[in-house]
mmCIF file of C-alpha atoms in Angstrom:
data_model
loop_
_atom_site.group_PDB
_atom_site.id
_atom_site.type_symbol
_atom_site.label_atom_id
_atom_site.label_comp_id
_atom_site.label_asym_id
_atom_site.label_seq_id
_atom_site.Cartn_x
_atom_site.Cartn_y
_atom_site.Cartn_z
ATOM 1 C CA MET A 1 5.039 5.098 -17.254
ATOM 2 C CA LEU A 2 1.666 6.462 -16.191
ATOM 3 C CA GLY A 3 -1.539 4.757 -17.220
ATOM 4 C CA TYR A 4 -2.455 1.087 -16.918
ATOM 5 C CA GLN A 5 -1.132 -2.099 -18.524
ATOM 6 C CA ALA A 6 0.659 -0.268 -21.339
ATOM 7 C CA ASN A 7 -2.382 1.932 -22.031
ATOM 8 C CA ALA A 8 -0.912 5.403 -21.544
ATOM 9 C CA GLN A 9 -4.300 7.059 -22.009
ATOM 10 C CA TRP A 10 -5.918 5.167 -19.129
ATOM 11 C CA ARG A 11 -4.948 7.862 -16.645
ATOM 12 C CA ASP A 12 -7.665 6.942 -14.167
ATOM 13 C CA MET A 13 -5.814 3.639 -13.601
ATOM 14 C CA SER A 14 -2.340 2.776 -12.355
ATOM 15 C CA ASP A 15 0.143 -0.087 -12.368
ATOM 16 C CA PHE A 16 1.421 1.073 -8.974
ATOM 17 C CA VAL A 17 0.293 1.214 -5.363
ATOM 18 C CA VAL A 18 1.707 3.560 -2.720
ATOM 19 C CA HIS A 19 2.113 3.197 1.033
ATOM 20 C CA PHE A 20 2.357 6.562 2.801
ATOM 21 C CA THR A 21 4.091 6.752 6.147
ATOM 22 C CA LYS A 22 2.661 8.842 8.958
ATOM 23 C CA PRO A 23 4.153 10.788 11.855
ATOM 24 C CA GLY A 24 4.235 8.692 15.003
ATOM 25 C CA PRO A 25 6.314 6.063 16.808
ATOM 26 C CA PRO A 26 9.060 5.104 16.643
ATOM 27 C CA TYR A 27 10.481 8.386 15.313
ATOM 28 C CA HIS A 28 7.486 10.783 15.362
ATOM 29 C CA ASP A 29 8.493 11.977 11.914
ATOM 30 C CA ALA A 30 7.144 10.628 8.610
ATOM 31 C CA TYR A 31 10.533 10.965 6.861
ATOM 32 C CA GLN A 32 12.438 9.091 9.575
ATOM 33 C CA ASN A 33 9.731 6.444 9.706
ATOM 34 C CA MET A 34 10.038 5.915 5.968
ATOM 35 C CA MET A 35 13.834 5.650 6.150
ATOM 36 C CA SER A 36 13.514 3.141 8.994
ATOM 37 C CA ILE A 37 11.141 1.017 6.883
ATOM 38 C CA LEU A 38 13.531 1.154 3.936
ATOM 39 C CA GLY A 39 16.482 0.238 6.121
ATOM 40 C CA ALA A 40 14.661 -2.768 7.561
ATOM 41 C CA ARG A 41 13.207 -3.722 4.161
ATOM 42 C CA THR A 42 9.970 -4.454 5.992
ATOM 43 C CA LEU A 43 6.535 -2.886 6.306
ATOM 44 C CA ILE A 44 4.911 -3.838 9.613
ATOM 45 C CA PRO A 45 1.124 -3.650 10.052
ATOM 46 C CA GLY A 46 -0.300 -1.532 12.816
ATOM 47 C CA ALA A 47 -2.024 -2.884 15.914
ATOM 48 C CA GLU A 48 -5.485 -2.266 14.439
ATOM 49 C CA GLY A 49 -6.777 -4.791 11.944
ATOM 50 C CA PHE A 50 -8.774 -4.186 8.771
ATOM 51 C CA GLY A 51 -11.653 -5.996 7.139
ATOM 52 C CA ILE A 52 -15.079 -7.314 7.967
ATOM 53 C CA ALA A 53 -13.872 -9.730 10.680
ATOM 54 C CA ARG A 54 -11.229 -7.554 12.310
ATOM 55 C CA ARG A 55 -13.092 -7.517 15.647
ATOM 56 C CA GLU A 56 -13.424 -11.312 15.880
ATOM 57 C CA ALA A 57 -10.916 -12.251 18.571
ATOM 58 C CA VAL A 58 -10.185 -15.717 17.196
ATOM 59 C CA VAL A 59 -8.840 -14.278 13.918
ATOM 60 C CA ALA A 60 -8.211 -10.618 14.740
ATOM 61 C CA ASP A 61 -4.449 -10.932 14.314
ATOM 62 C CA ARG A 62 -4.885 -12.231 10.751
ATOM 63 C CA HIS A 63 -6.540 -8.926 9.839
ATOM 64 C CA ARG A 64 -3.531 -6.776 10.699
ATOM 65 C CA SER A 65 -2.458 -5.579 7.278
ATOM 66 C CA VAL A 66 -0.173 -3.161 5.450
ATOM 67 C CA CYS A 67 -2.225 -0.704 3.413
ATOM 68 C CA PHE A 68 -1.647 0.907 0.019
ATOM 69 C CA SER A 69 -3.545 3.055 -2.472
ATOM 70 C CA GLU A 70 -3.821 2.544 -6.226
ATOM 71 C CA ILE A 71 -4.691 6.200 -6.876
ATOM 72 C CA PRO A 72 -2.614 7.242 -9.950
ATOM 73 C CA LEU A 73 0.784 8.684 -9.065
ATOM 74 C CA ASP A 74 -0.060 12.178 -10.321
ATOM 75 C CA GLN A 75 -3.363 12.364 -8.408
ATOM 76 C CA LEU A 76 -2.282 11.636 -4.845
ATOM 77 C CA GLY A 77 -3.109 15.051 -3.380
ATOM 78 C CA ARG A 78 -6.175 14.043 -1.365
ATOM 79 C CA LEU A 79 -4.333 11.061 0.101
ATOM 80 C CA VAL A 80 -1.288 13.168 0.956
ATOM 81 C CA GLN A 81 -3.546 15.511 2.941
ATOM 82 C CA ARG A 82 -4.743 12.545 4.981
ATOM 83 C CA ARG A 83 -1.358 10.827 5.387
ATOM 84 C CA SER A 84 1.934 12.622 4.644
ATOM 85 C CA LEU A 85 4.325 13.620 1.855
ATOM 86 C CA TYR A 86 6.393 10.456 2.267
ATOM 87 C CA GLY A 87 5.498 7.281 0.409
ATOM 88 C CA ILE A 88 6.875 4.029 -0.971
ATOM 89 C CA ALA A 89 5.521 2.809 -4.322
ATOM 90 C CA PHE A 90 5.458 -0.777 -5.537
ATOM 91 C CA ARG A 91 4.209 -2.348 -8.727
ATOM 92 C CA LYS A 92 0.887 -4.127 -8.317
ATOM 93 C CA SER A 93 2.487 -7.294 -9.679
ATOM 94 C CA PHE A 94 4.853 -7.388 -6.692
ATOM 95 C CA ILE A 95 2.054 -6.851 -4.173
ATOM 96 C CA LEU A 96 0.014 -9.623 -5.789
ATOM 97 C CA SER A 97 3.020 -11.948 -5.577
ATOM 98 C CA GLN A 98 3.141 -11.309 -1.821
ATOM 99 C CA GLY A 99 -0.471 -12.279 -1.196
ATOM 100 C CA GLY A 100 -1.898 -8.772 -1.401
ATOM 101 C CA GLY A 101 -4.756 -7.421 -3.451
ATOM 102 C CA PRO A 102 -7.462 -4.772 -3.779
ATOM 103 C CA VAL A 103 -10.135 -4.169 -1.155
ATOM 104 C CA TRP A 104 -13.760 -4.989 -1.941
ATOM 105 C CA TYR A 105 -16.153 -2.311 -0.650
ATOM 106 C CA VAL A 106 -19.526 -3.914 0.096
ATOM 107 C CA GLN A 107 -22.657 -1.866 0.715
ATOM 108 C CA TYR A 108 -24.140 -2.233 4.197
ATOM 109 C CA GLY A 109 -27.283 -4.370 4.181
ATOM 110 C CA SER A 110 -26.793 -5.538 0.587
ATOM 111 C CA PRO A 111 -27.149 -9.197 -0.450
ATOM 112 C CA ALA A 112 -23.356 -9.419 -0.645
ATOM 113 C CA HIS A 113 -23.036 -8.085 2.928
ATOM 114 C CA LEU A 114 -25.641 -10.509 4.256
ATOM 115 C CA ALA A 115 -23.979 -13.414 2.443
ATOM 116 C CA MET A 116 -20.590 -12.518 3.912
ATOM 117 C CA LYS A 117 -22.103 -12.208 7.387
ATOM 118 C CA HIS A 118 -23.646 -15.661 6.997
ATOM 119 C CA GLN A 119 -20.275 -17.102 6.006
ATOM 120 C CA LEU A 120 -18.639 -15.490 9.032
ATOM 121 C CA ASP A 121 -21.287 -16.817 11.415
ATOM 122 C CA GLN A 122 -20.820 -20.330 10.023
ATOM 123 C CA ALA A 123 -17.037 -20.101 10.312
ATOM 124 C CA LEU A 124 -17.177 -18.856 13.900
ATOM 125 C CA ALA A 125 -19.521 -21.716 14.827
ATOM 126 C CA ALA A 126 -17.187 -24.343 13.343
ATOM 127 C CA LYS A 127 -15.295 -26.806 15.545
ATOM 128 C CA GLU A 128 -11.982 -25.126 14.688
ATOM 129 C CA PRO A 129 -13.002 -21.663 13.525
ATOM 130 C CA HIS A 130 -9.465 -20.390 12.980
ATOM 131 C CA LYS A 131 -8.980 -23.012 10.240
ATOM 132 C CA GLU A 132 -11.949 -21.905 8.131
ATOM 133 C CA PRO A 133 -10.906 -20.728 4.602
ATOM 134 C CA VAL A 134 -13.109 -17.629 4.662
ATOM 135 C CA TRP A 135 -10.483 -15.805 6.750
ATOM 136 C CA ALA A 136 -8.257 -15.603 3.676
ATOM 137 C CA VAL A 137 -10.908 -13.331 2.160
ATOM 138 C CA THR A 138 -12.135 -11.202 5.067
ATOM 139 C CA PRO A 139 -9.081 -8.890 5.351
ATOM 140 C CA PHE A 140 -9.959 -7.673 1.844
ATOM 141 C CA VAL A 141 -13.667 -6.971 2.487
ATOM 142 C CA ASP A 142 -14.921 -3.732 4.044
ATOM 143 C CA ILE A 143 -18.520 -2.726 4.711
ATOM 144 C CA GLN A 144 -19.564 0.849 4.071
ATOM 145 C CA GLY A 145 -22.870 2.636 4.119
ATOM 146 C CA ASP A 146 -24.643 5.951 4.504
ATOM 147 C CA ALA A 147 -25.010 8.327 7.442
ATOM 148 C CA HIS A 148 -27.719 6.195 9.089
ATOM 149 C CA ASN A 149 -25.763 2.920 8.734
ATOM 150 C CA ALA A 150 -23.612 3.257 11.863
ATOM 151 C CA PRO A 151 -20.971 2.004 12.452
ATOM 152 C CA TYR A 152 -20.404 1.783 8.677
ATOM 153 C CA SER A 153 -21.349 5.343 7.761
ATOM 154 C CA TYR A 154 -17.958 6.459 6.471
ATOM 155 C CA ARG A 155 -17.294 5.889 2.772
ATOM 156 C CA PHE A 156 -13.623 5.264 2.091
ATOM 157 C CA ASP A 157 -13.698 3.690 -1.371
ATOM 158 C CA TRP A 158 -12.111 6.910 -2.662
ATOM 159 C CA GLU A 159 -8.824 5.626 -1.184
ATOM 160 C CA ARG A 160 -8.817 2.748 -3.718
ATOM 161 C CA GLU A 161 -7.070 0.609 -1.151
ATOM 162 C CA TRP A 162 -4.939 -2.500 -1.497
ATOM 163 C CA ARG A 163 -3.734 -4.596 1.431
ATOM 164 C CA VAL A 164 -1.151 -7.214 2.320
ATOM 165 C CA PRO A 165 -2.093 -9.210 5.446
ATOM 166 C CA GLY A 166 0.818 -9.458 7.859
ATOM 167 C CA LEU A 167 4.373 -8.266 7.247
ATOM 168 C CA LEU A 168 5.563 -7.184 3.829
ATOM 169 C CA ARG A 169 9.233 -7.930 3.288
ATOM 170 C CA PHE A 170 10.907 -6.484 0.210
ATOM 171 C CA THR A 171 14.281 -5.679 -1.263
ATOM 172 C CA GLU A 172 15.573 -2.412 -2.646
ATOM 173 C CA TYR A 173 14.892 -3.867 -6.105
ATOM 174 C CA ASP A 174 11.173 -4.290 -5.387
ATOM 175 C CA VAL A 175 10.553 -0.590 -4.693
ATOM 176 C CA ALA A 176 9.307 1.131 -7.845
ATOM 177 C CA ALA A 177 9.587 4.734 -6.596
ATOM 178 C CA LEU A 178 9.894 6.868 -3.484
ATOM 179 C CA PHE A 179 7.803 9.944 -2.696
ATOM 180 C CA LEU A 180 9.412 12.795 -0.776
ATOM 181 C CA PRO A 181 9.226 16.589 -0.930
ATOM 182 C CA GLU A 182 11.579 17.817 -3.645
ATOM 183 C CA GLU A 183 13.714 19.762 -1.186
ATOM 184 C CA VAL A 184 14.920 16.536 0.474
ATOM 185 C CA HIS A 185 15.524 14.498 -2.699
ATOM 186 C CA THR A 186 19.262 15.203 -2.704
ATOM 187 C CA LEU A 187 19.499 14.442 1.009
ATOM 188 C CA ALA A 188 17.849 11.049 0.533
ATOM 189 C CA LYS A 189 19.906 10.134 -2.549
ATOM 190 C CA ASP A 190 23.150 11.106 -0.800
ATOM 191 C CA PHE A 191 22.163 9.008 2.204
ATOM 192 C CA PHE A 192 21.541 5.922 0.077
ATOM 193 C CA ALA A 193 24.839 6.390 -1.747
ATOM 194 C CA TRP A 194 26.605 6.665 1.620
ATOM 195 C CA ALA A 195 24.798 3.564 2.965
ATOM 196 C CA VAL A 196 25.961 1.448 0.028
ATOM 197 C CA ARG A 197 29.486 2.863 0.060
ATOM 198 C CA GLU A 198 29.901 2.238 3.791
ATOM 199 C CA ARG A 199 27.940 -1.021 3.726
ATOM 200 C CA ALA A 200 25.628 0.484 6.315
ATOM 201 C CA GLY A 201 22.362 -0.515 4.655
ATOM 202 C CA PRO A 202 20.495 -0.838 1.376
ATOM 203 C CA GLY A 203 20.523 1.818 -1.315
ATOM 204 C CA TYR A 204 17.358 2.785 -3.158
ATOM 205 C CA PHE A 205 18.189 4.147 -6.604
ATOM 206 C CA CYS A 206 14.682 4.001 -8.020
ATOM 207 C CA PRO A 207 12.869 7.177 -9.187
ATOM 208 C CA VAL A 208 12.424 9.764 -6.432
ATOM 209 C CA LEU A 209 9.243 11.790 -6.878
ATOM 210 C CA ASP A 210 7.414 14.627 -5.181
ATOM 211 C CA PRO A 211 3.704 13.873 -4.596
ATOM 212 C CA GLY A 212 2.913 17.453 -5.570
ATOM 213 C CA TRP A 213 4.481 17.159 -9.016
ATOM 214 C CA LYS A 214 2.400 17.355 -12.170
ATOM 215 C CA ALA A 215 2.090 14.358 -14.458
ATOM 216 C CA GLU A 216 4.777 15.678 -16.819
ATOM 217 C CA GLN A 217 7.352 15.943 -14.020
ATOM 218 C CA ILE A 218 6.566 12.445 -12.774
ATOM 219 C CA MET A 219 6.810 10.965 -16.263
ATOM 220 C CA GLU A 220 10.137 12.712 -16.838
ATOM 221 C CA ALA A 221 11.545 11.270 -13.611
ATOM 222 C CA LEU A 222 10.251 7.781 -14.397
ATOM 223 C CA ALA A 223 11.695 7.969 -17.911
ATOM 224 C CA LYS A 224 15.189 8.323 -16.422
ATOM 225 C CA HIS A 225 14.814 4.820 -14.967
ATOM 226 C CA PRO A 226 13.284 2.921 -17.914
ATOM 227 C CA HIS A 227 14.503 -0.483 -16.765
ATOM 228 C CA ALA A 228 13.847 -0.154 -13.032
ATOM 229 C CA PRO A 229 10.384 -1.800 -13.018
ATOM 230 C CA VAL A 230 11.668 -4.769 -15.050
ATOM 231 C CA VAL A 231 14.623 -5.253 -12.708
ATOM 232 C CA ALA A 232 12.328 -4.989 -9.694
ATOM 233 C CA GLU A 233 10.022 -7.721 -10.950
ATOM 234 C CA ARG A 234 12.884 -10.035 -11.898
ATOM 235 C CA LYS A 235 14.664 -9.629 -8.576
ATOM 236 C CA SER A 236 11.483 -10.172 -6.526
ATOM 237 C CA VAL A 237 10.789 -13.445 -8.346
ATOM 238 C CA GLN A 238 14.319 -14.703 -7.789
ATOM 239 C CA GLY A 239 14.469 -13.612 -4.162
#
């Protein structure tokens, strides 16, 4: 349930990633934004791109990505403070199957940074720069440094980020868990039951968790859905 690749004691690792919604358009409410995403079965990247080449106009659109965190499910507090209490969790295996993966944090001025910059310069100088293969990598590479390394002075590797370039389409079977404050769990479950009954939209009957719960509470909730992750993986492969 918690841990990594069947190693329950590896509590610093996780088989899951979580996307937290934020207040803002279209509904100005993190809960309504999450329900809208679930209804559409689609996560849409924001206008701002991510990655080392996000400001290169010729490929900027390819760096618009949906972002996740692989912080273990019982240790999300610092991310909740930065985002919201509302999140959608997927298994890493599903995200990998959709072209996503973990972000590589490269130190500013390091040999790896200079090598990447050289590759970018070569790609931009090519006859058809938008066709260069390096752009499949750049959305997953971020440069970070120290206070004197502007504009890369902010260290964000603590977010343990994963990304999917472009849209992420999913089914209700691909979602491993939902995060909401405990006081709205019944409201959300009743809504999904109504949506299925009235054929008004998808129903999400995966584990519903509170990001403030302790590990024991999360494991208890996950244990009530022992087959959900298996079903999710099987359905995503078929669909």
